[in-house]
PDB file of C-alpha atoms in Angstrom:
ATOM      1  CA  UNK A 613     -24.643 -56.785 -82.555  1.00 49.00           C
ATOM      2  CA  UNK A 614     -22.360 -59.458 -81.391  1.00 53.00           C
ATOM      3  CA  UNK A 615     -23.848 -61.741 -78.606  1.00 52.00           C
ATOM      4  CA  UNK A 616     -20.269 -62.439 -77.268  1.00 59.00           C
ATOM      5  CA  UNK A 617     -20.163 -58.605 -76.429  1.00 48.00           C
ATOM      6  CA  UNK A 618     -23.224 -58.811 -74.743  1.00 48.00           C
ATOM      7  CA  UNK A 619     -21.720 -59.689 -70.875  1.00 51.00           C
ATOM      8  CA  UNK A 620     -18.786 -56.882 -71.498  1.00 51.00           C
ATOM      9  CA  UNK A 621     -21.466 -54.358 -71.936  1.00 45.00           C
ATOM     10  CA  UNK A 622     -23.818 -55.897 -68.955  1.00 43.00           C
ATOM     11  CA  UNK A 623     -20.471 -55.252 -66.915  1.00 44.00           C
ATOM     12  CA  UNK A 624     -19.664 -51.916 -68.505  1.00 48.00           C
ATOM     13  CA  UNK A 625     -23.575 -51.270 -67.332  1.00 50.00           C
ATOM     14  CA  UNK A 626     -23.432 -52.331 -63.563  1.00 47.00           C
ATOM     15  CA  UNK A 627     -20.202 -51.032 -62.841  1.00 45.00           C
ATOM     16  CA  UNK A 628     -20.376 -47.440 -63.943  1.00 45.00           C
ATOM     17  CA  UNK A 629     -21.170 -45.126 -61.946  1.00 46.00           C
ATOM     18  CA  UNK A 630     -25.163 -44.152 -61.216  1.00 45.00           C
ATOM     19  CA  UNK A 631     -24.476 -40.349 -62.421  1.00 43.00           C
ATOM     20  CA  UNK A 632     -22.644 -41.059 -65.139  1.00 39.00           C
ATOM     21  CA  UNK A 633     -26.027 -42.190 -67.186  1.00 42.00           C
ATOM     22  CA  UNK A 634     -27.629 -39.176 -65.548  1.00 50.00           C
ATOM     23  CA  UNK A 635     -29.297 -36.878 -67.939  1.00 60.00           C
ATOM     24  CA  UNK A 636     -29.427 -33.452 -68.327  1.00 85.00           C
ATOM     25  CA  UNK A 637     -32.959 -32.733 -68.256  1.00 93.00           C
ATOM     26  CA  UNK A 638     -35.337 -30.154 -70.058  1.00 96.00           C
ATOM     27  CA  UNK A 639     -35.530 -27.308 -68.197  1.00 96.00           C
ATOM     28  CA  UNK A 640     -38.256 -25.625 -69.615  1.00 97.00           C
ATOM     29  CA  UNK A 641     -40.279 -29.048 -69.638  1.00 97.00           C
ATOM     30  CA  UNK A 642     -39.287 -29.222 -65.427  1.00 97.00           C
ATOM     31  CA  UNK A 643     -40.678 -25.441 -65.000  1.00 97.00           C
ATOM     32  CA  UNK A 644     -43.857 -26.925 -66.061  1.00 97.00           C
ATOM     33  CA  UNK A 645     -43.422 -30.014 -63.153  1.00 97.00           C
ATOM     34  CA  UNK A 646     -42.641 -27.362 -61.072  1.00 97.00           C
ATOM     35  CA  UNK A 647     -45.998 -25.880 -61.032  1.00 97.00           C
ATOM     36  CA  UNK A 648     -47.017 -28.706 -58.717  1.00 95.00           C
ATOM     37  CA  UNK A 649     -44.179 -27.262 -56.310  1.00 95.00           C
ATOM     38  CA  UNK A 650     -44.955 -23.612 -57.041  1.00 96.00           C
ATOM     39  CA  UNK A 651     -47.983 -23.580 -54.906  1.00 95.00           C
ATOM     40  CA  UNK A 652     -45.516 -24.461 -51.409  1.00 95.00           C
ATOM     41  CA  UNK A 653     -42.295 -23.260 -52.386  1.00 97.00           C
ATOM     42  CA  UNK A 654     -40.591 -21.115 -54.982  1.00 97.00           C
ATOM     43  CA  UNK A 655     -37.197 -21.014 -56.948  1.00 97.00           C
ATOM     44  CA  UNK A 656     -36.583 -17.948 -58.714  1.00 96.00           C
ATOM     45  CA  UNK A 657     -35.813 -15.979 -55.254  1.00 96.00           C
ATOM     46  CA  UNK A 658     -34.597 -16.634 -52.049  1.00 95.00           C
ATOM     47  CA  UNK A 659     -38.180 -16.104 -50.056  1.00 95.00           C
ATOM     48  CA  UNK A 660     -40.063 -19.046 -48.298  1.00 96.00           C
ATOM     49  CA  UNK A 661     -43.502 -19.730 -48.716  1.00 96.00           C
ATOM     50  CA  UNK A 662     -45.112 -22.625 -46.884  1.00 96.00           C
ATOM     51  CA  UNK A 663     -42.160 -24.337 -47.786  1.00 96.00           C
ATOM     52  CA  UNK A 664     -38.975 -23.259 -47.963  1.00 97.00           C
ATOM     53  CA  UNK A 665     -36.855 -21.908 -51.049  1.00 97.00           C
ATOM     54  CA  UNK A 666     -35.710 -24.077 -53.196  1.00 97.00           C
ATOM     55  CA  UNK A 667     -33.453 -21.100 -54.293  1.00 97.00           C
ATOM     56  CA  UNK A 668     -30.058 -22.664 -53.944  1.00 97.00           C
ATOM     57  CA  UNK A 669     -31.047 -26.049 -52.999  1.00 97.00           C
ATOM     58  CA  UNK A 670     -28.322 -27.933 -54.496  1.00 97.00           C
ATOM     59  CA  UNK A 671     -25.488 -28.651 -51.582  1.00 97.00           C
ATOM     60  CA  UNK A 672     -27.601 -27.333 -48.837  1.00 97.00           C
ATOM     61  CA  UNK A 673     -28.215 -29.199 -45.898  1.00 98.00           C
ATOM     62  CA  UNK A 674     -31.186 -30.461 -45.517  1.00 98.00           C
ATOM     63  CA  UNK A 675     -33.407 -28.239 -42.754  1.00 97.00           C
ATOM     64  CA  UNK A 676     -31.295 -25.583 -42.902  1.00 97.00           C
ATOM     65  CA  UNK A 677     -32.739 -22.801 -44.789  1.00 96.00           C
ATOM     66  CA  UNK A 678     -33.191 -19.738 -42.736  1.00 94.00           C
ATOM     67  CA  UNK A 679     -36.119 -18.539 -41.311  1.00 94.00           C
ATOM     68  CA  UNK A 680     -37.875 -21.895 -42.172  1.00 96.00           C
ATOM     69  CA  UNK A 681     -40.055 -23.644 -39.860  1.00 96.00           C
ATOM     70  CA  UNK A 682     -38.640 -27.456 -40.942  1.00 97.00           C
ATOM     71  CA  UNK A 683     -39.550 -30.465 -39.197  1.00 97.00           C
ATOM     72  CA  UNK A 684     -37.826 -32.265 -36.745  1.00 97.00           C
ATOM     73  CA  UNK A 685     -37.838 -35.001 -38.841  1.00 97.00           C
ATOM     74  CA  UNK A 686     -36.411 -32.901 -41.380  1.00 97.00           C
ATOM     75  CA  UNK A 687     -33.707 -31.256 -39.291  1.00 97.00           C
ATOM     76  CA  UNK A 688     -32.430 -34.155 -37.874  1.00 98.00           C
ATOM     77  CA  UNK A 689     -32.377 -35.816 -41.690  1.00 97.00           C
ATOM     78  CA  UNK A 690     -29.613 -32.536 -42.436  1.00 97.00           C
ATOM     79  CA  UNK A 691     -27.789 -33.623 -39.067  1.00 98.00           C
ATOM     80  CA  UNK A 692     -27.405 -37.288 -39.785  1.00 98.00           C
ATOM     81  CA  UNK A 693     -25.492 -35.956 -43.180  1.00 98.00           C
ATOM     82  CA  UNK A 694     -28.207 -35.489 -45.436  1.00 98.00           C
ATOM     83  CA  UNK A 695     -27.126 -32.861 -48.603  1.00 98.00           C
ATOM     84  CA  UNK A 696     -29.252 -31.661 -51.412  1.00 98.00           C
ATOM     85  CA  UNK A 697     -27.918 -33.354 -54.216  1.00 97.00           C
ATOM     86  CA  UNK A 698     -29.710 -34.818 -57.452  1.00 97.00           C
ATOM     87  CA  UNK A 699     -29.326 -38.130 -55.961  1.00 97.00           C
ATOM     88  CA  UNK A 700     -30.607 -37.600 -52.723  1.00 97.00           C
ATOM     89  CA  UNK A 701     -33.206 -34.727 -54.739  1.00 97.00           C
ATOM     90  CA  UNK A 702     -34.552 -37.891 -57.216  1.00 97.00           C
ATOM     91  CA  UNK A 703     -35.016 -40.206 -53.761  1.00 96.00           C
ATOM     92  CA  UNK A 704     -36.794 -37.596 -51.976  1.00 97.00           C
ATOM     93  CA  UNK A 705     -39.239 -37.040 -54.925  1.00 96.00           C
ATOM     94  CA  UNK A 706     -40.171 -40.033 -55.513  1.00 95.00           C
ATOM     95  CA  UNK A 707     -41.464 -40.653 -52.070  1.00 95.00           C
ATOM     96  CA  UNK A 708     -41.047 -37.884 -49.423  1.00 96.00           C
ATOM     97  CA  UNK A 709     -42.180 -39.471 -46.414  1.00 95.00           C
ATOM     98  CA  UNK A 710     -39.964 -42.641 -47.142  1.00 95.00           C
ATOM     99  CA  UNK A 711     -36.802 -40.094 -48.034  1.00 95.00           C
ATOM    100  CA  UNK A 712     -37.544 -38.150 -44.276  1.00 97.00           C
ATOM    101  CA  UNK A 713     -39.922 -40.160 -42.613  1.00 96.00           C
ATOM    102  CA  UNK A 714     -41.659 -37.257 -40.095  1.00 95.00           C
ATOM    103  CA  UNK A 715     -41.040 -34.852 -42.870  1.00 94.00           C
ATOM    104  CA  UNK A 716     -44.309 -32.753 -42.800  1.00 93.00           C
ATOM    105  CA  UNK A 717     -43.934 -32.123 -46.192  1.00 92.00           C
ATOM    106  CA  UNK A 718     -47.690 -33.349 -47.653  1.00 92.00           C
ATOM    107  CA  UNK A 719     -47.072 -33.909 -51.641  1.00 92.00           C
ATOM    108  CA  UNK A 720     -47.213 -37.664 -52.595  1.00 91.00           C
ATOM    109  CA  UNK A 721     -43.991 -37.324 -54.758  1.00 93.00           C
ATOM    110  CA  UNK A 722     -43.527 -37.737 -58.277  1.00 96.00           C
ATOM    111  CA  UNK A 723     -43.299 -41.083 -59.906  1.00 94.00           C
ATOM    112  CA  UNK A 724     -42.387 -40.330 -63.558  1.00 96.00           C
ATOM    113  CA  UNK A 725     -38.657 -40.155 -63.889  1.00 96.00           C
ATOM    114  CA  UNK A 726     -38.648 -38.204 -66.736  1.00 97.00           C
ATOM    115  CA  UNK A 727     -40.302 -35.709 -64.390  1.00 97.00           C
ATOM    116  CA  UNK A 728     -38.069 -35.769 -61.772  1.00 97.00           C
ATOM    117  CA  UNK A 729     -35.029 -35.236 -64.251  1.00 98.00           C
ATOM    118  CA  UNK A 730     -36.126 -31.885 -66.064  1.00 98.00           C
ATOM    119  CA  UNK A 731     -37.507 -30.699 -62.410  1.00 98.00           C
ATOM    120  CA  UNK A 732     -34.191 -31.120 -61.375  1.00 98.00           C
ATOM    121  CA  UNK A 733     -33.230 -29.255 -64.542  1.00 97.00           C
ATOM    122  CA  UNK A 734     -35.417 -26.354 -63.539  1.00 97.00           C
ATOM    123  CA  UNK A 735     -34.180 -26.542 -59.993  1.00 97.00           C
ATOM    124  CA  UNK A 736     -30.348 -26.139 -61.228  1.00 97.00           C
ATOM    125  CA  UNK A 737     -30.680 -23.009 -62.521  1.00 96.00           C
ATOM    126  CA  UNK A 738     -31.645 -21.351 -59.387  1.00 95.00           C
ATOM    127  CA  UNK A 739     -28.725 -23.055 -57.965  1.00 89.00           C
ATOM    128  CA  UNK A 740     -25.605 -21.318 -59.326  1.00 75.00           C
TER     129      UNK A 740
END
């Protein structure tokens, strides 16, 4: 490669958009990372456990699934404009109580992106 294309594709790089390098995921890889959810909350139905369903999650407003006990923290997050995307999703893994700070959510969050990714893979399914 060309060193005097380097800077066009350190441009190319920065201004594109985050999503557009987002990657699909392995979906059977994230139902495995999703065993470390499965013992709160659940995907495949629309039921809540001690969390809520993640059955639908994508474009829901955060604290708003019914019949869920959410935090305040955690309602006033989906108030203040805060939509289950996999943006906002990836944040909110990697650190929960930084995402919602109040949330009473108690997992630790997931640090490996690679993780996160084919989670979110999992979680898509369930949100068609």
């Amino acid at each position: 490669m060309s060193w005097r294309f380097l800077p066009i594709c350190l441009l190319l790089a920065i201004a594109a958009p985050h999503d557009a390098f987002a990657q699909e995921g392995d979906a059977t890889a994230g139902a495995i990372v999703f065993k470390k959810c499965a013992i709160c909350h659940i995907a495949e139905t629309d039921q809540n456990k001690i969390g809520p369903s993640l059955n639908g999650l994508f474009g829901r407003t955060a604290g708003t699934h019914p019949n869920f006990a959410y935090s305040p923290a955690m309602q006033q997050a989906g108030k203040d404009g805060l939509v289950w995307s996999e943006t906002s999703l990836r944040d909110y893994l990697h650190d929960p109580k930084a995402k919602v700070k109040g949330t009473k959510m108690t997992f630790i969050g997931l640090k490996d992106d690679t993780e996160i990714t084919n989670l979110i893979a999992y979680l898509k399914q369930y949100s068609k």
